[in-house]
Amino acid sequence: MKKKPTFLTRRTFIKTSSILLTAASLPNTLFARTDDKKLGVALVGLGNYASEQLAPALLETQNCYLAGIVTGTKSKEKIWQEKYNIPDKNVYNYANFDDIVNNDNIDIVYIVLPNSMHAEYSIRAAKAGKHVISEKPMAISTAECQQVIDTCKALQVKLGVGYRLHYEPFNREMIRLGQKRIYGPVNSIDADFSFNMNDRTQWRANKKYAGGGPLMDLGIYCLQGAIYSLGELPISVSARDTTLNKANWQSVEGSLEWTMKFESGAVANCRSSYEKELVNHLLVKTEKHSYGLNQAYLFDQLAGFTPAGDMNFPTVNQQALQMDDFANSVRYDLPVLPCGEMGLRDMFIVEKIYESIAAGGKDISLAGMPQVLDKVL
Ligand code: NAD
């Protein structure tokens, strides 16, 4: 890792018990030096997200590029190699993945596998001396998240979670408006991310691979959105399983809703479902105003409003910004914005949500939760 140049001025504060990651802190990438060598990224798992979003984004990144692939499907190798100019020596499968330790072309390993495989591959990547980005959710339990964090720390590699919306202008505006109390103190937040998942044969409908239902997959965006729009951590949570068709959803929940309470008195009501048409919003009410995003969590076509009118921001390549920022954290030894501790924090809340459902909707304290915030100062 290089020494941080003096012009890198991102204000990130790390305290012993809490991590405040400043949102005004623009992504590291804005301060990148153009003369530095791009870092090599290997994608692990060449499914939908890797093919449709991450690999194309790596053609737009300034600080990193697609150097390698890890796949269990032989037929994908040649296609990817030709499309992205990947040499034979940078192609791995799940059995020989650990040999990546000997490959100097690969600096960063990005895990894009089913959720239950994130922890194992993050740990194997760290043990191979590579910096790690794990897709969300970071793992399927807090115990696994902690193991990944501890391993990365011990081996001195950076760890990030694929929370792309921290780099998305509409969502960054929500952070600014809420945390700076532009329309007064926030009273309530309403967040919903749902869609109809008709294919119940895929891993997302299987607890063994997914760890849970829409909460792990989609609801985690609502949980994140509520926290960063408020700039506060919740103190308790209560939840209900609202699955409509129990026969269809036996392994994981089909729908659920939960309420997070905050010390300021604000309340966030969140929902997530695999049983309804697409909904993806993040709405805020203050005493006199309301504002928010009615298209909040997608890759493009986001939309929002404030009392002053419609929000107007450009569409950015969220994944490219996220990976470039991570690459610069590696280059200059800077803290990672969507860091492992943030992934652990979210899994802590997820576990308490399931605990509350099991306890018939009881309000459960979040004492002991990692104190991590993407915070505008
Ligand atoms: P996908 O099913 O399209 O791809 C999964 C990949 O894992 C496939 O290439 C598959 O072959 C491979 N795989 C290896 N072992 C497997 C096994 N035992 N069972 C099933 N697949 C196996 O899934 P996806 O939509 O690409 O999601 C992958 C990860 O990316 C998930 O963790 C998901 O949460 C995350 N994701 C994130 C975003 C985002 O916006 N950040 C969007 C979509 C997906």
mmCIF file of C-alpha atoms in Angstrom, residues 205-208 248-253:
data_model
loop_
_atom_site.group_PDB
_atom_site.id
_atom_site.type_symbol
_atom_site.label_atom_id
_atom_site.label_comp_id
_atom_site.label_asym_id
_atom_site.label_seq_id
_atom_site.Cartn_x
_atom_site.Cartn_y
_atom_site.Cartn_z
ATOM 1 C CA ALA A 205 -35.742 -18.946 -1.905
ATOM 2 C CA ASN A 206 -33.548 -21.460 -0.051
ATOM 3 C CA LYS A 207 -32.474 -20.550 3.470
ATOM 4 C CA LYS A 208 -29.357 -22.693 3.239
ATOM 5 C CA ASN A 248 -45.051 -20.880 -1.438
ATOM 6 C CA TRP A 249 -42.622 -19.587 1.157
ATOM 7 C CA GLN A 250 -41.603 -22.380 3.491
ATOM 8 C CA SER A 251 -37.812 -22.079 3.572
ATOM 9 C CA VAL A 252 -37.605 -18.279 3.863
ATOM 10 C CA GLU A 253 -40.225 -15.622 4.580
#
